[in-house]
Structures are given as C-alpha cells and as structure tokens.
Tab-separated table of C-alpha atoms in Angstrom:
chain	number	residue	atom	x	y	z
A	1	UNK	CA	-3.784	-4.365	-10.298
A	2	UNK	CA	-7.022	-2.703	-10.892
A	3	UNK	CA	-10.322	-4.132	-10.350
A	4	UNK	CA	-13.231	-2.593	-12.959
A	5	UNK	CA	-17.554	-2.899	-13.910
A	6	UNK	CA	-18.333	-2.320	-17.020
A	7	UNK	CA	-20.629	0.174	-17.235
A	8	UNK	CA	-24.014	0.306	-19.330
A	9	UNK	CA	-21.836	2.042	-22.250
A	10	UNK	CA	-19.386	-0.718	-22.463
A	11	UNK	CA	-16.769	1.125	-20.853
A	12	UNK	CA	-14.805	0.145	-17.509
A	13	UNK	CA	-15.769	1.878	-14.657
A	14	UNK	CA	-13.059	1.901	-12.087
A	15	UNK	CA	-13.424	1.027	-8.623
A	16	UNK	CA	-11.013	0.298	-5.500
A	17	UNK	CA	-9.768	-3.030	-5.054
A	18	UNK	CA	-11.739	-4.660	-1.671
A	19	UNK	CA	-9.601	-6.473	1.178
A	20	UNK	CA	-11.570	-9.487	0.208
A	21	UNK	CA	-10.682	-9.491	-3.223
A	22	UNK	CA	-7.121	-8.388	-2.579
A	23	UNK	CA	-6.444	-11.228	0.190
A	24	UNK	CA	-8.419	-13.666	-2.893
A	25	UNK	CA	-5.364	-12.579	-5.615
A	26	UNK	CA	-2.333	-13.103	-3.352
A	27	UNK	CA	-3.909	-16.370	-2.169
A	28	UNK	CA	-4.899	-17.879	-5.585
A	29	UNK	CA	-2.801	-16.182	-8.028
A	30	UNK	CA	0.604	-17.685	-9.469
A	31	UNK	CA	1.396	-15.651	-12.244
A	32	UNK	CA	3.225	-13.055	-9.677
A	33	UNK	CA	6.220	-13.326	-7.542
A	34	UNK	CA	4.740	-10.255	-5.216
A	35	UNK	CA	1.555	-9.386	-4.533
A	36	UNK	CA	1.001	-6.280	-1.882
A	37	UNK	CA	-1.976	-3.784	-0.960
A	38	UNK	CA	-1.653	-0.253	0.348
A	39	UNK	CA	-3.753	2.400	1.631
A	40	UNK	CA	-3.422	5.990	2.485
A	41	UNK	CA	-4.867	7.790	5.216
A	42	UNK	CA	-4.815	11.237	6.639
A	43	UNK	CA	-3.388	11.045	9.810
A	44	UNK	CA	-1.808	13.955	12.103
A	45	UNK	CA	1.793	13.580	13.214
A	46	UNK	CA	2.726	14.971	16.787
A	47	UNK	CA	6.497	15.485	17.308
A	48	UNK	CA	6.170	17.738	20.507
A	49	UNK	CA	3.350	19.628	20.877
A	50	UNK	CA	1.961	20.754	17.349
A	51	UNK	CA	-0.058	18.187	15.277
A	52	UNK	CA	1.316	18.441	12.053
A	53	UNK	CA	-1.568	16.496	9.204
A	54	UNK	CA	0.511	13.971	7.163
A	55	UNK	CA	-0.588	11.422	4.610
A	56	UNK	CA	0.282	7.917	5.942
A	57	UNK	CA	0.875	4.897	3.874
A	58	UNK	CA	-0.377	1.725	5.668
A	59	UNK	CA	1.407	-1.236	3.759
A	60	UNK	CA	0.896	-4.895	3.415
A	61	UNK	CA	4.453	-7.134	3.829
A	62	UNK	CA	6.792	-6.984	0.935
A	63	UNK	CA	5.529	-3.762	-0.246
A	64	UNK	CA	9.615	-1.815	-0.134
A	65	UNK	CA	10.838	-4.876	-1.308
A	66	UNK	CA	8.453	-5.015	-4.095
A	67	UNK	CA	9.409	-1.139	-5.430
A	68	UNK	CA	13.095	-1.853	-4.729
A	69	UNK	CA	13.262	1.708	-2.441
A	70	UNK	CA	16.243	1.259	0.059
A	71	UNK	CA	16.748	3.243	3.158
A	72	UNK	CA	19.164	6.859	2.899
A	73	UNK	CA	18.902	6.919	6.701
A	74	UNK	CA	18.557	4.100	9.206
A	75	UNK	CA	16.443	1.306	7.876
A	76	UNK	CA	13.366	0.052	6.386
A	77	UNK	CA	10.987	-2.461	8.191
A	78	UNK	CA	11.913	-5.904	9.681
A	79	UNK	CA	10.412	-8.979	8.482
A	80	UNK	CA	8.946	-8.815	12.302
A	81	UNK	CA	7.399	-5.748	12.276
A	82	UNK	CA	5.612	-6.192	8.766
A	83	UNK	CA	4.385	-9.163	10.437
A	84	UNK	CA	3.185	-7.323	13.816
A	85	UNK	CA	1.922	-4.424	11.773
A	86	UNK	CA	1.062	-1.333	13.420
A	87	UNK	CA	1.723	-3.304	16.579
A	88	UNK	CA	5.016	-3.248	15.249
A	89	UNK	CA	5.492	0.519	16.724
A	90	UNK	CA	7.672	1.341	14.108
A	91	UNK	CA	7.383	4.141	11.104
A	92	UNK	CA	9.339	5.237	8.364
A	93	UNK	CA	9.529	9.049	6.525
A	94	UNK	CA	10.132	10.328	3.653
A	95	UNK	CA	12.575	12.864	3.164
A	96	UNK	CA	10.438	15.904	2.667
A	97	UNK	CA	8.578	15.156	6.440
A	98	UNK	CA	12.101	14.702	7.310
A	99	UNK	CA	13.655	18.157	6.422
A	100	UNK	CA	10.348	19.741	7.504
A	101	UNK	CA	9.658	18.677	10.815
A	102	UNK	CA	12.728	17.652	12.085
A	103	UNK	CA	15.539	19.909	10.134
A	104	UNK	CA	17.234	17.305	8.613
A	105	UNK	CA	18.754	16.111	11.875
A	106	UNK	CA	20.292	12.594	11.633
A	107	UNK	CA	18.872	11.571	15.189
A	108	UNK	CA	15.419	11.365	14.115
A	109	UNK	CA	15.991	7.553	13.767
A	110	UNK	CA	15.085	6.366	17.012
A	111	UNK	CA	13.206	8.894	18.288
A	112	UNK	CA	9.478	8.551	19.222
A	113	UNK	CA	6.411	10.269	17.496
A	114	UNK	CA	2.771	9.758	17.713
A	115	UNK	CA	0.917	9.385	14.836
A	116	UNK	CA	-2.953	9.642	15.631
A	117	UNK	CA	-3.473	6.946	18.071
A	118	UNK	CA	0.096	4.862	17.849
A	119	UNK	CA	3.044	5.889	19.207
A	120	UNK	CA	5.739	4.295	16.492
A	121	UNK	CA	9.487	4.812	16.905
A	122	UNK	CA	11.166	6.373	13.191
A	123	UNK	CA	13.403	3.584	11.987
A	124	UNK	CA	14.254	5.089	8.854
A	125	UNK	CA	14.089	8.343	5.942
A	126	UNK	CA	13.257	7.072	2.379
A	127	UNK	CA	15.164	8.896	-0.176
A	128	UNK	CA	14.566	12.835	-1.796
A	129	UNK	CA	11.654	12.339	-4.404
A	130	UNK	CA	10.145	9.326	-2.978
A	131	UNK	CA	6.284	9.401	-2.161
A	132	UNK	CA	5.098	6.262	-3.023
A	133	UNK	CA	2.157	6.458	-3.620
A	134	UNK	CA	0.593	9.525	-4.595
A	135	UNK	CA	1.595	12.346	-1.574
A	136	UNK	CA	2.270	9.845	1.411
A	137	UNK	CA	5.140	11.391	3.866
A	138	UNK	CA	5.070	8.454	6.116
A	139	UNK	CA	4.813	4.265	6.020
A	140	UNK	CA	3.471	1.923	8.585
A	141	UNK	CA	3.336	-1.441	8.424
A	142	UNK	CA	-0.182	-3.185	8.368
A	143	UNK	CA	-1.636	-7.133	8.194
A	144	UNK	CA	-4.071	-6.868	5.667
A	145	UNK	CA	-7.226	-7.991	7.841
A	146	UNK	CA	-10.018	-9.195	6.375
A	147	UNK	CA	-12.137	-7.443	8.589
A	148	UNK	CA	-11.662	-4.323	7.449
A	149	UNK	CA	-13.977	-2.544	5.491
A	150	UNK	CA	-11.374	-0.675	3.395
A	151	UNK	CA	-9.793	-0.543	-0.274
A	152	UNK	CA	-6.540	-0.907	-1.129
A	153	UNK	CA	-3.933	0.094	-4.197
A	154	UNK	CA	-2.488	-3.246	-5.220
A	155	UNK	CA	1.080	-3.805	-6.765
A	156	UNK	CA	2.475	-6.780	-8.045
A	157	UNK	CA	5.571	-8.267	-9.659
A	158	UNK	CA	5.211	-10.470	-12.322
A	159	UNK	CA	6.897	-13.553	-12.614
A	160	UNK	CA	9.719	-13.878	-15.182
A	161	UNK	CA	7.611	-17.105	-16.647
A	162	UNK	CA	4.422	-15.700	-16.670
A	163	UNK	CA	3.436	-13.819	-19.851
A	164	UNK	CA	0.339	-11.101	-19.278
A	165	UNK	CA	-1.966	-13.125	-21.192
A	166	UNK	CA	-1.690	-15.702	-18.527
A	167	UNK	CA	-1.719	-13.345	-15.465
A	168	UNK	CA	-4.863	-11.920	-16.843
A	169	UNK	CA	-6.456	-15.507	-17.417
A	170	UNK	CA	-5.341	-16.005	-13.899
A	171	UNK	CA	-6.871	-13.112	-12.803
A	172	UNK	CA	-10.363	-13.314	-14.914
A	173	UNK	CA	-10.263	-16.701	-12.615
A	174	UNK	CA	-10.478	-15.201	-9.560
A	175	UNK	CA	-12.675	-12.772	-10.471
A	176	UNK	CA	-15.360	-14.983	-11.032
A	177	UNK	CA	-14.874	-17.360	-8.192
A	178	UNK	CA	-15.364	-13.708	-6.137
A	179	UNK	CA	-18.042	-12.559	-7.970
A	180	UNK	CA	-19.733	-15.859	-7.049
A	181	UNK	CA	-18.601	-16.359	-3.321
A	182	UNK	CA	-19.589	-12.392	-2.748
A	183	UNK	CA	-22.226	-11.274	-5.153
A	184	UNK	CA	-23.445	-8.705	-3.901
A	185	UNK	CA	-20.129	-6.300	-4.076
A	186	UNK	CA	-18.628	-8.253	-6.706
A	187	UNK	CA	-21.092	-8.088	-9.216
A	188	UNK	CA	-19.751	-7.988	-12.816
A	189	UNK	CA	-16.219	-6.818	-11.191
A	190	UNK	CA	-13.445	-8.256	-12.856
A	191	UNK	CA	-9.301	-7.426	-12.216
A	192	UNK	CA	-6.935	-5.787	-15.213
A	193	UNK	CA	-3.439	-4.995	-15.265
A	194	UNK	CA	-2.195	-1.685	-15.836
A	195	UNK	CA	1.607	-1.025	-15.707
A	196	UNK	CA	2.578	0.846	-12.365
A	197	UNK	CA	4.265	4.080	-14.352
A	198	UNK	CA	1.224	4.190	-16.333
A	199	UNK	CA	-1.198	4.250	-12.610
A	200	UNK	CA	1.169	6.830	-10.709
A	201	UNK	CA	2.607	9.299	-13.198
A	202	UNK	CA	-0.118	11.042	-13.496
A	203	UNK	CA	-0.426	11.589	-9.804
A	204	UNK	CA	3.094	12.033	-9.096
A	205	UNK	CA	3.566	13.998	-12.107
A	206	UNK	CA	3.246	17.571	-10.395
C-alpha cells in the first residue's frame, strides 16, 4: 500500500506511508486479511569485535507470515516476541549475513550478537535469495508505536471476498477521515494499491 499527493501537474507524487496512517488502515480497513508495516535501518552488527554495517528490517507482527518465507535454519519469530518487539531480544538473518559473517556454521542459532544498542539472540537464517525488502540482511521484530516519528513500507493481503475496487473505496475512506483528523501532514494524501512484484522488482532486480 502506497500513500500519494497529487501534485500541481495532476500526477501522484509519492510519499512514505506515516505510523499514524499505517496504524489508521489496519484498524479501519476490512478489505484485507493482513495488514503489516516495515522499516529499514542501517544498523552495525557486532559478532566479536568488528562492527560489521548491516541493513536491518524492523517488522510489524504477521509480516513472515504475510510473505509466506519459512525458516532454512532454526526458526522464525514467536507470536511472543512479535508482540515484545525488540524487547523480544531475538533476530533473524538472511543467508548472505549468514555465510559472510559466520561461515555458514549451523550454531549461529542461539548465539548472541549486538546489533547497535540491543543485544538479540539469532533464532533463525531465512533462505538463499531472500532480502525482503530491498537489501535488508537482518529482521527484528517491532510494535508499531504511534509515537514514532517514522515511515513505513506497508504490505497487505487481500481478502479472497474483497475485489480491488472495494479495497480502494475502503481505503479512499480512510484517507479522508486522516486527512481530516491530521491536516496538516495529511493534506490531499490519499492510499493506492500497487501489486507487491510490481513495488520490489525493481529494487531487487539487480
């Protein structure tokens, strides 16, 4: 899900989808099954003594389960931990970070690494290929809060009643009940689908 202006020439000027707005669409919206937010930051990985910089995924509950990614080594997050969220202590790593940094050795599950100011325990390697989305190497688990001043990449699932036509009604909804309730960053900002191949393939294409 992609939230838009439309600029002075008519066309839609793309923007970052707020927490506010994202926490408005999984609370209001019925047309999906799954709605979940990510964001990406640059974090550096210590394993040892060498920072190593690493593009973490901080992900909203559901968020594996909504991609349909499984595990190749140890496991993915507990309904617990997504709940927790980077209280949770827990990380998982994609298989590139995996052969990398720690050879390929089937005992990095279980073993502790600090990433920037947490100190998460790996719990499981996602499989070759799979950097989801754009370059991230490693997931944590994070409540959405609306506190944060932050944007997110939204994903969701749409329901198997629910044609597009009515998701984006649903969605056109909620944008103006935002735009109202928060005018000042919501001004003329309205949500649009866009299918996820279509958002990432670009991005994941090299």
């Amino acid at each position: 899900l992609q939230d838009y202006t439309v600029g002075r020439d008519g066309g839609q000027v793309r923007r970052s989808n707020r927490v506010l707005n994202f926490l408005d669409i999984r609370t209001e919206a019925r047309a999906f099954t799954q709605i979940v937010g990510m964001r990406s930051l640059s974090w550096s990985l210590i394993d040892g003594s060498t920072p190593v910089p690493v593009d973490v995924g901080l992900v909203s509950p559901g968020s594996f389960e909504l991609l349909g990614v499984r595990a190749a080594l140890g496991r993915l997050f507990t309904a617990e931990e997504e709940q927790r969220g980077l209280d949770g202590g827990v990380v998982v790593i994609s298989h590139a970070l995996w052969q990398r940094q720690f050879g390929g050795r089937p005992d990095v599950v279980g073993r502790t690494v600090r990433v920037e100011d947490h100190t998460p325990t790996v719990v499981g390697v996602l499989p070759a290929g799979f950097r989801f989305p754009y370059d991230v190497e490693a997931w944590m688990p994070e409540r959405v809060d609306p506190r944060i001043e932050a944007s997110l990449a939204v994903f969701a699932r749409l329901a198997p009643e629910a044609s597009p036509a009515q998701a984006q009604a649903e969605l056109d909804a909620i944008a103006v009940r935002a735009e109202a309730v928060r005018p000042v960053v919501n001004r003329g900002v309205r949500f649009a689908m866009t299918p996820i191949r279509e958002s990432l393939v670009g991005a994941n294409a090299r």
